Every structure is written in C-alpha cells, then in structure tokens.
mmCIF file of C-alpha atoms in Angstrom:
data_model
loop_
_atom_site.group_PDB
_atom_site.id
_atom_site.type_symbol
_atom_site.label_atom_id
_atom_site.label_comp_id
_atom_site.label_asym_id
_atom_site.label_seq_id
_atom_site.Cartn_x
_atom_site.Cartn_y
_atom_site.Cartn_z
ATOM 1 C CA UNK A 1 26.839 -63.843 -83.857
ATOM 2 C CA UNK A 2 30.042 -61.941 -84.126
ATOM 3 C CA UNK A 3 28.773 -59.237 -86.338
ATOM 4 C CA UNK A 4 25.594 -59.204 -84.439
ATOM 5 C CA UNK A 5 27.409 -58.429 -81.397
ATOM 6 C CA UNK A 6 28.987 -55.754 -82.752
ATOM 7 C CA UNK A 7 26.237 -53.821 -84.160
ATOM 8 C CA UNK A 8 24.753 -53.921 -80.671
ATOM 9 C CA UNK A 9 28.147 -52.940 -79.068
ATOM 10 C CA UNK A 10 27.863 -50.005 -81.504
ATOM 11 C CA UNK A 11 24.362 -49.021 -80.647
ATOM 12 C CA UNK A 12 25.390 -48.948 -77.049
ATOM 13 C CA UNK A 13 28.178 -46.857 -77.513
ATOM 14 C CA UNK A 14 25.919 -44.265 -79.753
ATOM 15 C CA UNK A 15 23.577 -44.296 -76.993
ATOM 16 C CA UNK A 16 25.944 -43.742 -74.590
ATOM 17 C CA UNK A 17 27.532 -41.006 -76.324
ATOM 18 C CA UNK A 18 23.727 -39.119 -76.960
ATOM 19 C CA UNK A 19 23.388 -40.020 -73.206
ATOM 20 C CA UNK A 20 26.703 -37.929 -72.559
ATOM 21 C CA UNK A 21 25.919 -34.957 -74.782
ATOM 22 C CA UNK A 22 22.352 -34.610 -73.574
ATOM 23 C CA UNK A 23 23.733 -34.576 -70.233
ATOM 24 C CA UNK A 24 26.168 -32.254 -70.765
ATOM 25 C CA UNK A 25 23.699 -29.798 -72.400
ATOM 26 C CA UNK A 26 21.194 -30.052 -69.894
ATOM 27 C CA UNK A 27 23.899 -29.056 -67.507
ATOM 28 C CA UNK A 28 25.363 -26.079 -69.540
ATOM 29 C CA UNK A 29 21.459 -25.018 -70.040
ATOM 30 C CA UNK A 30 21.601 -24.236 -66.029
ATOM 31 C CA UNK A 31 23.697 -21.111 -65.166
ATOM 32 C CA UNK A 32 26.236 -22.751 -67.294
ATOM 33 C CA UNK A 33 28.584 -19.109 -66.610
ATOM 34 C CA UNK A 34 28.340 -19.110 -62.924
ATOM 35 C CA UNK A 35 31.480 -18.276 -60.993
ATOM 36 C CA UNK A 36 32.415 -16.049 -63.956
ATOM 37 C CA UNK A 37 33.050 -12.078 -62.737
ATOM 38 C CA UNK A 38 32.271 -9.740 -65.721
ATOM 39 C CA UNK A 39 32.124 -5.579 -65.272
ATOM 40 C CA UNK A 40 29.421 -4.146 -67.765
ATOM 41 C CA UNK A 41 29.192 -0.452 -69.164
ATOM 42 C CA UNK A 42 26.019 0.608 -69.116
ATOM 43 C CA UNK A 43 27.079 3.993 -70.301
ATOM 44 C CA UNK A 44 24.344 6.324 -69.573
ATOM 45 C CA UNK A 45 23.398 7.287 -65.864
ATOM 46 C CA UNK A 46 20.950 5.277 -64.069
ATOM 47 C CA UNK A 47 17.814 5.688 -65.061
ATOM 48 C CA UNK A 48 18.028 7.625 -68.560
ATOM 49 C CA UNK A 49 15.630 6.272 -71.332
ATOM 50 C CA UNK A 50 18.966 4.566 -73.432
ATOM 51 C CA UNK A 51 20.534 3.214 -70.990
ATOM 52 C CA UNK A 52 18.031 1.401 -68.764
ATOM 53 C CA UNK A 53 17.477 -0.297 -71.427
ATOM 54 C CA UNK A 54 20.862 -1.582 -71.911
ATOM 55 C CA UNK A 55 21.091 -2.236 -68.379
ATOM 56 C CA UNK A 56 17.647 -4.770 -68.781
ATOM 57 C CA UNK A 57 19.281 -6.734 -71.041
ATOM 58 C CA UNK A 58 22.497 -7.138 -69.540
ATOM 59 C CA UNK A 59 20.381 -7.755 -66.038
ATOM 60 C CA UNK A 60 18.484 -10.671 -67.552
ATOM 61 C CA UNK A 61 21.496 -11.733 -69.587
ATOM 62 C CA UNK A 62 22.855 -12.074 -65.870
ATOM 63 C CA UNK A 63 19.879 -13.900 -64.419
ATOM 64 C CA UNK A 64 19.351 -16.421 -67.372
ATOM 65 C CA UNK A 65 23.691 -17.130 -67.496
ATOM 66 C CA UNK A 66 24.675 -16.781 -63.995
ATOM 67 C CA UNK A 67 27.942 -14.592 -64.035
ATOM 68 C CA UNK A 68 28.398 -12.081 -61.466
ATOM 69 C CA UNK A 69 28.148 -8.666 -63.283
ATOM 70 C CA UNK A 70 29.679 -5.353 -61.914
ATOM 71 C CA UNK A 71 27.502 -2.441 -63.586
ATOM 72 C CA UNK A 72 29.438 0.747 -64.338
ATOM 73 C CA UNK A 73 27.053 4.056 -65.147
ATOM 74 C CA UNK A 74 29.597 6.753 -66.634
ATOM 75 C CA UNK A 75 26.813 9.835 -67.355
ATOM 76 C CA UNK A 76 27.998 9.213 -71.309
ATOM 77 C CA UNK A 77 31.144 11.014 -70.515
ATOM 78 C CA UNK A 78 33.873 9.575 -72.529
ATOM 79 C CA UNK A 79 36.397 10.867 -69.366
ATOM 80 C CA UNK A 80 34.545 8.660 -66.625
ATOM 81 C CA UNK A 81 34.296 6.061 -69.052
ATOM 82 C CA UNK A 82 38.428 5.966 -69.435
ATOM 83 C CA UNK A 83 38.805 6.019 -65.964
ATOM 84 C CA UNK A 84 36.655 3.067 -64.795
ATOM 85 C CA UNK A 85 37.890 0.895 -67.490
ATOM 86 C CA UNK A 86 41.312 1.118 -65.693
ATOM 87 C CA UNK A 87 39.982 0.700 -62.503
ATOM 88 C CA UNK A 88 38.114 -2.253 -64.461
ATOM 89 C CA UNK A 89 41.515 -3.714 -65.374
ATOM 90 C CA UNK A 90 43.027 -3.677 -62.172
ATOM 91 C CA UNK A 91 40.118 -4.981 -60.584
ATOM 92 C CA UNK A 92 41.484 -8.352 -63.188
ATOM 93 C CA UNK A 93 37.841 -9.497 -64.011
ATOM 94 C CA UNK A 94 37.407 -12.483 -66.861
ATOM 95 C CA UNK A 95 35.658 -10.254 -69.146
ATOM 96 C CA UNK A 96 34.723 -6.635 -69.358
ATOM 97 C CA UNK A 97 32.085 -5.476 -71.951
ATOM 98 C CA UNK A 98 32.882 -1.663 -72.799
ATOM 99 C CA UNK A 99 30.728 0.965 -74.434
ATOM 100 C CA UNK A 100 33.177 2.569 -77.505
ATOM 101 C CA UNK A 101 32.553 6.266 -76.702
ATOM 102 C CA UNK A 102 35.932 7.521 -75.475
ATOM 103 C CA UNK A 103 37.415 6.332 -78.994
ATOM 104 C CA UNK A 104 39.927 4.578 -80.580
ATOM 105 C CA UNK A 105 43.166 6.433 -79.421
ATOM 106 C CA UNK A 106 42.273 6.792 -75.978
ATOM 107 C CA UNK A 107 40.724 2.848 -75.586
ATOM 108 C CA UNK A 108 43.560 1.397 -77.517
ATOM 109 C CA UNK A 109 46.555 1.106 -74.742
ATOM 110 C CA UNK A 110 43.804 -0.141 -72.178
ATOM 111 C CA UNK A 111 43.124 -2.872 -74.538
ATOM 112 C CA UNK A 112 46.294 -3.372 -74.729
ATOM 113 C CA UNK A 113 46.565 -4.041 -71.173
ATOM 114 C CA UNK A 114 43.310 -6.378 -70.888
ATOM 115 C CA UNK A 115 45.067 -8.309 -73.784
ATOM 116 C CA UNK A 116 48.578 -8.883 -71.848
ATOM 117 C CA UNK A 117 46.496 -9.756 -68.525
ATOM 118 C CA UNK A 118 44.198 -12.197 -70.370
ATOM 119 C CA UNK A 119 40.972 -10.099 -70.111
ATOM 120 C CA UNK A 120 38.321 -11.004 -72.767
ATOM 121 C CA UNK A 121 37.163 -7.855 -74.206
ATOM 122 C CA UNK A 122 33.932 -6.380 -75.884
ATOM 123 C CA UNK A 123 32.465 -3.384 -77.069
ATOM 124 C CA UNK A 124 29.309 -2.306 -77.244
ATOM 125 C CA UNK A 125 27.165 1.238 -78.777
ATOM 126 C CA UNK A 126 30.088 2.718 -80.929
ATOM 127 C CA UNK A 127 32.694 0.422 -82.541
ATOM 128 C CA UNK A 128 35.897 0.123 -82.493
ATOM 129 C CA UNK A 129 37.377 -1.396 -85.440
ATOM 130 C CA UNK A 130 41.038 -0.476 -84.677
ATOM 131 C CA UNK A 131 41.173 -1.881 -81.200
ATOM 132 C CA UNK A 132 39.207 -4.676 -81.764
ATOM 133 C CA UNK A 133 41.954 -5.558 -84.756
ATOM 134 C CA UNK A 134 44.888 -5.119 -82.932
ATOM 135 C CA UNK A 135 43.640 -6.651 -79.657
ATOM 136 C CA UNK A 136 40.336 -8.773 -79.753
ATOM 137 C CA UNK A 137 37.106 -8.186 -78.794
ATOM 138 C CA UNK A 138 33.561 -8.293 -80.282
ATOM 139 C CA UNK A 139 30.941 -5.486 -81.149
ATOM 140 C CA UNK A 140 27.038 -5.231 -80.490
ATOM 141 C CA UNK A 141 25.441 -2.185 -81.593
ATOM 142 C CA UNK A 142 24.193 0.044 -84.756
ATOM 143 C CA UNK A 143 27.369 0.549 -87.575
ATOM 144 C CA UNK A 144 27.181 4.187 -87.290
ATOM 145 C CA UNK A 145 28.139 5.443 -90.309
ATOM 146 C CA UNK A 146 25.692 3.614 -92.158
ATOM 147 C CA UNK A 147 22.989 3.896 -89.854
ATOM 148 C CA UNK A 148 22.925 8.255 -89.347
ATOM 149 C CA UNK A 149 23.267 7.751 -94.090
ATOM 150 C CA UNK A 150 20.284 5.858 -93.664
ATOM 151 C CA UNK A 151 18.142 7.902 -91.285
ATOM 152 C CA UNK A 152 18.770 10.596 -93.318
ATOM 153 C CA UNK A 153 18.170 9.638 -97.053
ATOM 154 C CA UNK A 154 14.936 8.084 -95.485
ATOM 155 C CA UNK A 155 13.613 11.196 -94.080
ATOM 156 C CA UNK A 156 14.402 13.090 -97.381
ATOM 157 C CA UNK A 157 12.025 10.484 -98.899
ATOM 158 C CA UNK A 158 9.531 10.211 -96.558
ATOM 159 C CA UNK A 159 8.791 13.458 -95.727
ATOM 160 C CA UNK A 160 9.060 15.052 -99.576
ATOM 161 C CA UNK A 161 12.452 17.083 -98.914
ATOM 162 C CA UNK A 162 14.021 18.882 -101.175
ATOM 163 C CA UNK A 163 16.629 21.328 -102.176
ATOM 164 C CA UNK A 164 16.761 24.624 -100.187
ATOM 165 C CA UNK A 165 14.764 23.026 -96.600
ATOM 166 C CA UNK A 166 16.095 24.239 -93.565
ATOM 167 C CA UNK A 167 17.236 21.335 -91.261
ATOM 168 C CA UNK A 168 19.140 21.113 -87.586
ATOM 169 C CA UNK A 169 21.497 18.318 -86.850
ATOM 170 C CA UNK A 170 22.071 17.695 -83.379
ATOM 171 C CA UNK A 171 24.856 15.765 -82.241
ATOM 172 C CA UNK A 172 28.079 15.661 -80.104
ATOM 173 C CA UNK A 173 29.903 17.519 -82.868
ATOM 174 C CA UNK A 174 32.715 18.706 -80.193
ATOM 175 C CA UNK A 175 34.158 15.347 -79.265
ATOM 176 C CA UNK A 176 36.182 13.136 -81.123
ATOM 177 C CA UNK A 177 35.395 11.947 -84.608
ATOM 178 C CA UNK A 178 33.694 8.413 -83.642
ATOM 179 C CA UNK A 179 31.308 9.548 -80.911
ATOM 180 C CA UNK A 180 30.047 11.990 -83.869
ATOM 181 C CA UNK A 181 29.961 9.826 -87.114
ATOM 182 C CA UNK A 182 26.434 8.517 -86.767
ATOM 183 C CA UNK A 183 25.179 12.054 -86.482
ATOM 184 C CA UNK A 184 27.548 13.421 -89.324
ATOM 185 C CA UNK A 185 26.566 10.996 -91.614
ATOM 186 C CA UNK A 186 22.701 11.920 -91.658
ATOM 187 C CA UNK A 187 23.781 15.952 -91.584
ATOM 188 C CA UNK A 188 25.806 14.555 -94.927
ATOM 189 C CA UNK A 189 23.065 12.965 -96.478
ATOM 190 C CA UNK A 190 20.707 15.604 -96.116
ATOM 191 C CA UNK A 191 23.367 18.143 -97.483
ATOM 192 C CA UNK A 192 23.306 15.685 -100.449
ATOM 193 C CA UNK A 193 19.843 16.252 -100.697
ATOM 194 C CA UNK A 194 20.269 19.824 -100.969
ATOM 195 C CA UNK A 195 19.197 20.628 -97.781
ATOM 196 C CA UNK A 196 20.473 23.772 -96.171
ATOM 197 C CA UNK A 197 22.024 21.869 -92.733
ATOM 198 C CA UNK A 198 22.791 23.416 -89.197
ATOM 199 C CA UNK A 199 24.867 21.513 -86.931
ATOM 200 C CA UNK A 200 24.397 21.920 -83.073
ATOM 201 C CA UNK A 201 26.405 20.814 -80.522
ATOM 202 C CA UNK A 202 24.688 18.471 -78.149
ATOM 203 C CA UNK A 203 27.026 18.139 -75.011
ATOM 204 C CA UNK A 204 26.927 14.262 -73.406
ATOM 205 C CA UNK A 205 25.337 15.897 -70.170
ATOM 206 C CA UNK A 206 22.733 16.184 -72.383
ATOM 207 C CA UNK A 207 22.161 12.646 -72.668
ATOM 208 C CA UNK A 208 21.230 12.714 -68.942
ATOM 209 C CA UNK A 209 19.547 15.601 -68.727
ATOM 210 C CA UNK A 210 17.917 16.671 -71.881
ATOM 211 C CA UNK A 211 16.305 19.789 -70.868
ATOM 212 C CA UNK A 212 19.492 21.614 -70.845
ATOM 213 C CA UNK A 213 18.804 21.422 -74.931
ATOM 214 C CA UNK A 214 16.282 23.866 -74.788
ATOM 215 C CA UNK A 215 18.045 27.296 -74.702
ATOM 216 C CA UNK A 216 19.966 25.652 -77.931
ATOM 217 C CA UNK A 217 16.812 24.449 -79.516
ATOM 218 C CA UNK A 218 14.542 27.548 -78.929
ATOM 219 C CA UNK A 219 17.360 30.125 -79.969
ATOM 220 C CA UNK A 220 17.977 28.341 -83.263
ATOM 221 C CA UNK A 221 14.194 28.390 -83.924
ATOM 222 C CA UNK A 222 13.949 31.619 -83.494
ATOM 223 C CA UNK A 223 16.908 32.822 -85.598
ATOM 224 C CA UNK A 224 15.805 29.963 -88.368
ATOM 225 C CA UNK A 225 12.011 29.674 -88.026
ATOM 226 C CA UNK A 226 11.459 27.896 -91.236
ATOM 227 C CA UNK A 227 13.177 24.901 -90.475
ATOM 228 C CA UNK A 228 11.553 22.061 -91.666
ATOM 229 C CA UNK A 229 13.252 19.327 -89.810
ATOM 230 C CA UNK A 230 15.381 18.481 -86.705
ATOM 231 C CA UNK A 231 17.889 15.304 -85.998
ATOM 232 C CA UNK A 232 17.894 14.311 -82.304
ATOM 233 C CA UNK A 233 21.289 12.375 -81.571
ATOM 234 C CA UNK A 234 19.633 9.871 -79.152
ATOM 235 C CA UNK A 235 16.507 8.513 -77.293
ATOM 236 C CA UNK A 236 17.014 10.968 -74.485
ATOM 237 C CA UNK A 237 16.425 13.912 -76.561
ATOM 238 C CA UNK A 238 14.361 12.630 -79.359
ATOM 239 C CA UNK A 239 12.031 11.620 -75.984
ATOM 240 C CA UNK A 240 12.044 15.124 -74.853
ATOM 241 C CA UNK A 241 10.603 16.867 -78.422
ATOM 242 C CA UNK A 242 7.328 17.977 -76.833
ATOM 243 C CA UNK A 243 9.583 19.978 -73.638
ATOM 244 C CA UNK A 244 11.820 21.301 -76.529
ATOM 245 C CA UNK A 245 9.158 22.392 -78.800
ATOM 246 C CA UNK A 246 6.643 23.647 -76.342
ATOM 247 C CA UNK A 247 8.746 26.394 -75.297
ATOM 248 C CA UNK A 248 9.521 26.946 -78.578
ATOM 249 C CA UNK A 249 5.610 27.681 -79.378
ATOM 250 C CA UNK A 250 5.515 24.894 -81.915
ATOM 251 C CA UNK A 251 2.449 22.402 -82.155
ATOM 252 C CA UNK A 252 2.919 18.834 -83.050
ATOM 253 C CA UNK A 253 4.343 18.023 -86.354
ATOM 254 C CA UNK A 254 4.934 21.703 -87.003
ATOM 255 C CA UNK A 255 8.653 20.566 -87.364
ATOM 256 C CA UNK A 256 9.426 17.178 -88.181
ATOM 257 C CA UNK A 257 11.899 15.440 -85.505
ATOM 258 C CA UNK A 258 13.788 12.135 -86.222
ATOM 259 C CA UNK A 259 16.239 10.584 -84.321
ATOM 260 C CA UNK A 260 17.646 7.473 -82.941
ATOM 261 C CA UNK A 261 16.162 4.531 -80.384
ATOM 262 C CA UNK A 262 12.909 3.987 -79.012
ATOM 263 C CA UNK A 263 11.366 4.183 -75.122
ATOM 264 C CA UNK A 264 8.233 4.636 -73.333
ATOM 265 C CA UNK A 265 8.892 8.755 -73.639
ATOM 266 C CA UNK A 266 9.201 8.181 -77.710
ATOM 267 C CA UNK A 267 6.139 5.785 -78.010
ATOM 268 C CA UNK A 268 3.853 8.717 -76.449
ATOM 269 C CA UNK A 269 5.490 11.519 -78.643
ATOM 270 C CA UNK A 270 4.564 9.194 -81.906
ATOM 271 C CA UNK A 271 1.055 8.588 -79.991
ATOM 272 C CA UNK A 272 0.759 12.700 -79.359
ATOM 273 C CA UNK A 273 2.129 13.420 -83.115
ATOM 274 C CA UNK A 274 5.587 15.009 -82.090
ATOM 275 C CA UNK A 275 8.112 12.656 -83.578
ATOM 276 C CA UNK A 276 8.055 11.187 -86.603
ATOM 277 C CA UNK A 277 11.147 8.796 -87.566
ATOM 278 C CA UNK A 278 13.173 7.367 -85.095
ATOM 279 C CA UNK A 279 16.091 4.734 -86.435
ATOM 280 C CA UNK A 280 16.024 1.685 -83.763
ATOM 281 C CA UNK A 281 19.227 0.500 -83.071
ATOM 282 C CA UNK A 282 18.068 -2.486 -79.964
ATOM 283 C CA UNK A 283 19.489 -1.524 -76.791
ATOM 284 C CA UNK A 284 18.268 -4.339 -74.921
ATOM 285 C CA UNK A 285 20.698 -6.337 -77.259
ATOM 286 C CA UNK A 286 23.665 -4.524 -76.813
ATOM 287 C CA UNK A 287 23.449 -5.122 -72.925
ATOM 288 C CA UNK A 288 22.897 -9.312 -73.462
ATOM 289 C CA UNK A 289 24.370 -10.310 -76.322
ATOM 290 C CA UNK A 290 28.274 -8.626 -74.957
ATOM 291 C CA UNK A 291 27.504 -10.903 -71.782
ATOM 292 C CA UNK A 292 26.623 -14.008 -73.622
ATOM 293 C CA UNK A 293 29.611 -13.259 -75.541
ATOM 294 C CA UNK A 294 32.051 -12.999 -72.589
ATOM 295 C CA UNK A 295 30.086 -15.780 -71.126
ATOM 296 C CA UNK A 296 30.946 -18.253 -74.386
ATOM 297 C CA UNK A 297 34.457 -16.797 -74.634
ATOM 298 C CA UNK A 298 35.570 -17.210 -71.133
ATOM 299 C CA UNK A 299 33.452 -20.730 -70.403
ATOM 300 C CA UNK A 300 33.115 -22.166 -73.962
ATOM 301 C CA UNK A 301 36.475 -21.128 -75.966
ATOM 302 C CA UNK A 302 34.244 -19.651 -78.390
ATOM 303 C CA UNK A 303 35.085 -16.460 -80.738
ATOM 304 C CA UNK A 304 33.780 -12.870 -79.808
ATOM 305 C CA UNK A 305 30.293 -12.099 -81.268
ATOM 306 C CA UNK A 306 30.045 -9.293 -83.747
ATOM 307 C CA UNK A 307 26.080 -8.125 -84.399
ATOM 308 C CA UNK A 308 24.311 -4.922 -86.086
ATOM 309 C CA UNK A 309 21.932 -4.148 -84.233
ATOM 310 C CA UNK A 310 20.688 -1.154 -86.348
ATOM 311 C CA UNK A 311 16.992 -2.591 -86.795
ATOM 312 C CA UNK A 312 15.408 -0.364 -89.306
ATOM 313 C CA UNK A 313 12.797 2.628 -88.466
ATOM 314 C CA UNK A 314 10.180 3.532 -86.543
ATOM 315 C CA UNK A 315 7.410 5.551 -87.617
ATOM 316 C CA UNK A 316 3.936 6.593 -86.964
ATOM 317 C CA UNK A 317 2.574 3.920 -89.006
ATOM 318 C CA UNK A 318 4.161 0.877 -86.951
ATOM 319 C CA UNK A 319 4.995 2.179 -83.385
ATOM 320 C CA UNK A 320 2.378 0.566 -81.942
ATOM 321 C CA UNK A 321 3.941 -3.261 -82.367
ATOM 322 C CA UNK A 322 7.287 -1.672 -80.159
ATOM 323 C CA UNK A 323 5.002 0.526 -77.764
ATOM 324 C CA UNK A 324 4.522 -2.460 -75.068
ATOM 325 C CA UNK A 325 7.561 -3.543 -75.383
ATOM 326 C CA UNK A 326 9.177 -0.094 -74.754
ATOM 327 C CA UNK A 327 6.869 0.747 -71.701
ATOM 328 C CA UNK A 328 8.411 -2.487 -70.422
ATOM 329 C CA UNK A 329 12.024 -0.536 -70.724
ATOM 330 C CA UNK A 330 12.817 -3.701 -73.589
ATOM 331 C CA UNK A 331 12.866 -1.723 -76.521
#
C-alpha cells in the first residue's frame, strides 16, 4: 500500500508540475513582453525600399510580443543616428535596438552609458564587434566583409569575368571604414579577379533618394563606356537601375548590375532584365529578431541573439519564389 501510495503521490506531483509549465507557457505565448518600452532604428527614412522592410518586421515583432516600440527613421545618416541614440538613452528605455552605421568609435561611449544605466543593447545592419565586446549587445544582419567577398567572386563566375573588364563599385567610400567594408570587399574581389575596378562614392542621401546617383552614374559611363559591370551598395539603388541606365542610353542587360537586398522595385528590374545578382541579406529579420531579443533579455534573462542574416543570392533564375513576398514589403 505504502509504495503504491507513493507512486500515485508521484504521478500527481508530475502532473501537477506539466499542469504548471503548460500554464505558464500558454501565458508567456500571449503578449508575454507587454509593459516593456523598447526604441527601434529603423535606419532609413520612412518609406525607402530597405528600410520599410525593416520597419515590417519590427512592426509585427511588436504586434505578435506586445512591447511598446518607439521607431526612430535617421535618413541613413550616421550623424542623426548618434544623436537620437542619446536622446534614446536619456529617454532610459529597457532596451534599444541600434542600426551599427555611425561605427565603432563614435557608438562605443554611448554603449557605455546604456551599460552603466542598465539598458539592454542590440545592433542591427552593420556590426559592431568592439562594442558589443566591451559592453553587450547582440547582432542581426549580413557579416559584411564576407558577404560584399562573396557577391563579388560570384559575379566573376557567373557572368564569365575576366582579367582586364571594366567594373564600377558603388559604395559609401567617404565615411568611416565599417559603413564601407561590405562594398570594399566585393571591389577587392573583383580586383583579384583582374578586373580593372572604379570606386564611386555613393553619399547616404542617396539611400533615400537614389536619383541623385545619376549625374555620377551617367558621367562615369560616358568617360568608361565599356564597363562591363556595376555594384549597387543597397536595395535603394540597385531598385533604381532602369532610372540610372535609361539616361545613360543603355538597354537592359547591356551592363550587368548586382547589388545587395531585394524589394518590389528589384523583383520588376529582374522581371524587365535590368539586374542580374542581388546578395539578400533579410531585412524583415533584422527588424524582429533585435525585438525578440530585447524582449527575451529584458523579460526572460536570456543572452543577446547573434544571427547572419546574409541569405545567399538572387538571380534571374529564382526571383520569382521572393517576388510575392517582396511586393508584400517582407523580403
């Protein structure tokens, strides 16, 4: 009887305890980061092909959570960026999720602030290794470096290049060294290709407003009008080909273009042949997965997530499986 006794007293208290955890998981399933006050960097401006994206994912990242999410549009400008992020401090919100553009140096003593007031911190778009060492914090986005080595190696393969071609690499060559490193790394791969490469300097109010690329692009057409190939440093521009080489007088194809992302404006240049390689890097990621990871830290105790979001490539033979999904501003 005794031992019979307690093997039921056991099996109660297993049920009970499944009881417990399947209660508490139902109720964590349910806005389970409500009453927690995050500030998001979208980055872009509202509106522009990248960053709407971003801000999707971080919206339904908001909806699915619960958090209340302040959503800070800097126009890509590492200087607005640097600015709201202390105002963001002040403002002494759990968690702040941070796009990495302004840099290392210049992010490093604000971290350093969030730290000593207990701010959970992540980064999102362009890492930063250093801060995130010293300080805390996750990353969500493409590795750069890696990313720009393998855009270009793979459009030396793909599209038979070899030693001699003419290419362009745009890119925001005149800011500091990690806003740039994506783009440098495919103008270095091509030059190991023995390409013959041209670097352009594609300001960040470019990002916004892509058209004001076309003086730059059609001038260095005309002075180079055998180049075979142009890098586009971001969905905004890569978007915009068929503005850029239309008043240029090129047709479609007449000079390959690869670049980075994907969005509705991409999907119809693939569809009208004027890209050909883009490098998806999952924008709609980087704006959810930072607020699930704020979310976990500040609620949960859990560590900062750290994904690579760099997804492979896009090209004219698979667009089609992203194309809905872009039109929908999700990829």
């Amino acid at each position: 009887m005794l031992k019979r006794a307690l093997v039921l007293g056991a099996a109660a208290l297993a049920m009970a305890a499944t009881s417990f955890s399947v209660a508490n998981a139902e109720t964590l399933r349910d806005k389970w980061c409500k009453g927690v006050h995050l500030r998001f960097f979208v980055g872009g401006a509202e509106g522009d092909a990248f960053a709407s994206i971003v801000y999707n994912g971080a919206k339904q990242a908001e909806h699915d959570l619960g958090p209340t999410v302040d959503y800070l549009f800097s126009g890509w400008k590492a200087e607005t960026m640097i600015q709201q992020l202390r105002e963001a401090i002040a403002a002494k919100p759990d968690g702040i999720a941070m796009m990495g553009h302004p840099g290392e140096a210049a992010v490093m003593p604000l971290a350093e602030q969030a730290y000593k007031a207990g701010i959970k911190m992540m980064y999102q778009n362009v890492p930063l290794p250093g801060v995130v060492a010293k300080f805390g914090g996750g990353y969500v986005g493409a590795q750069q470096a890696p990313q720009g080595k393998a855009l270009g190696e793979e459009a030396v393969h793909r599209f038979g290049l070899k030693g001699g071609d003419k290419a362009i690499v745009l890119g925001p060559f005149d800011q500091q060294p990690e806003r740039y490193v994506r783009e440098g790394a495919t103008a270095d791969a091509l030059s190991a290709a023995g390409l013959a490469v041209t670097k352009l300097i594609a300001p960040a109010e470019a990002a916004a407003d892509p058209n004001l690329l076309i003086p730059t692009i059609t001038a260095a057409l005309l002075n180079q009008p055998d180049t075979k190939l142009i890098v586009y440093p971001g969905g905004q521009q890569l978007g915009n080909v068929p503005a850029f080489m239309t008043a240029a007088g090129k047709k479609p194809g007449e000079v390959i273009a690869v670049g980075f992302d994907t969005s509705p404006q991409i999907v119809a240049a693939f569809k009208a042949g004027w890209v050909q390689l883009t490098a998806d890097q999952q924008p709609f990621m980087q704006g959810y997965l930072p607020i699930l990871s704020l979310c976990q830290e500040v609620v949960l105790g859990l560590a900062p997530i750290n994904v690579d979001t760099g997804a492979g490539f896009v090209t004219p033979d698979n667009y089609k499986t992203v194309a809905k999904l872009a039109t929908e501003g999700l990829r």
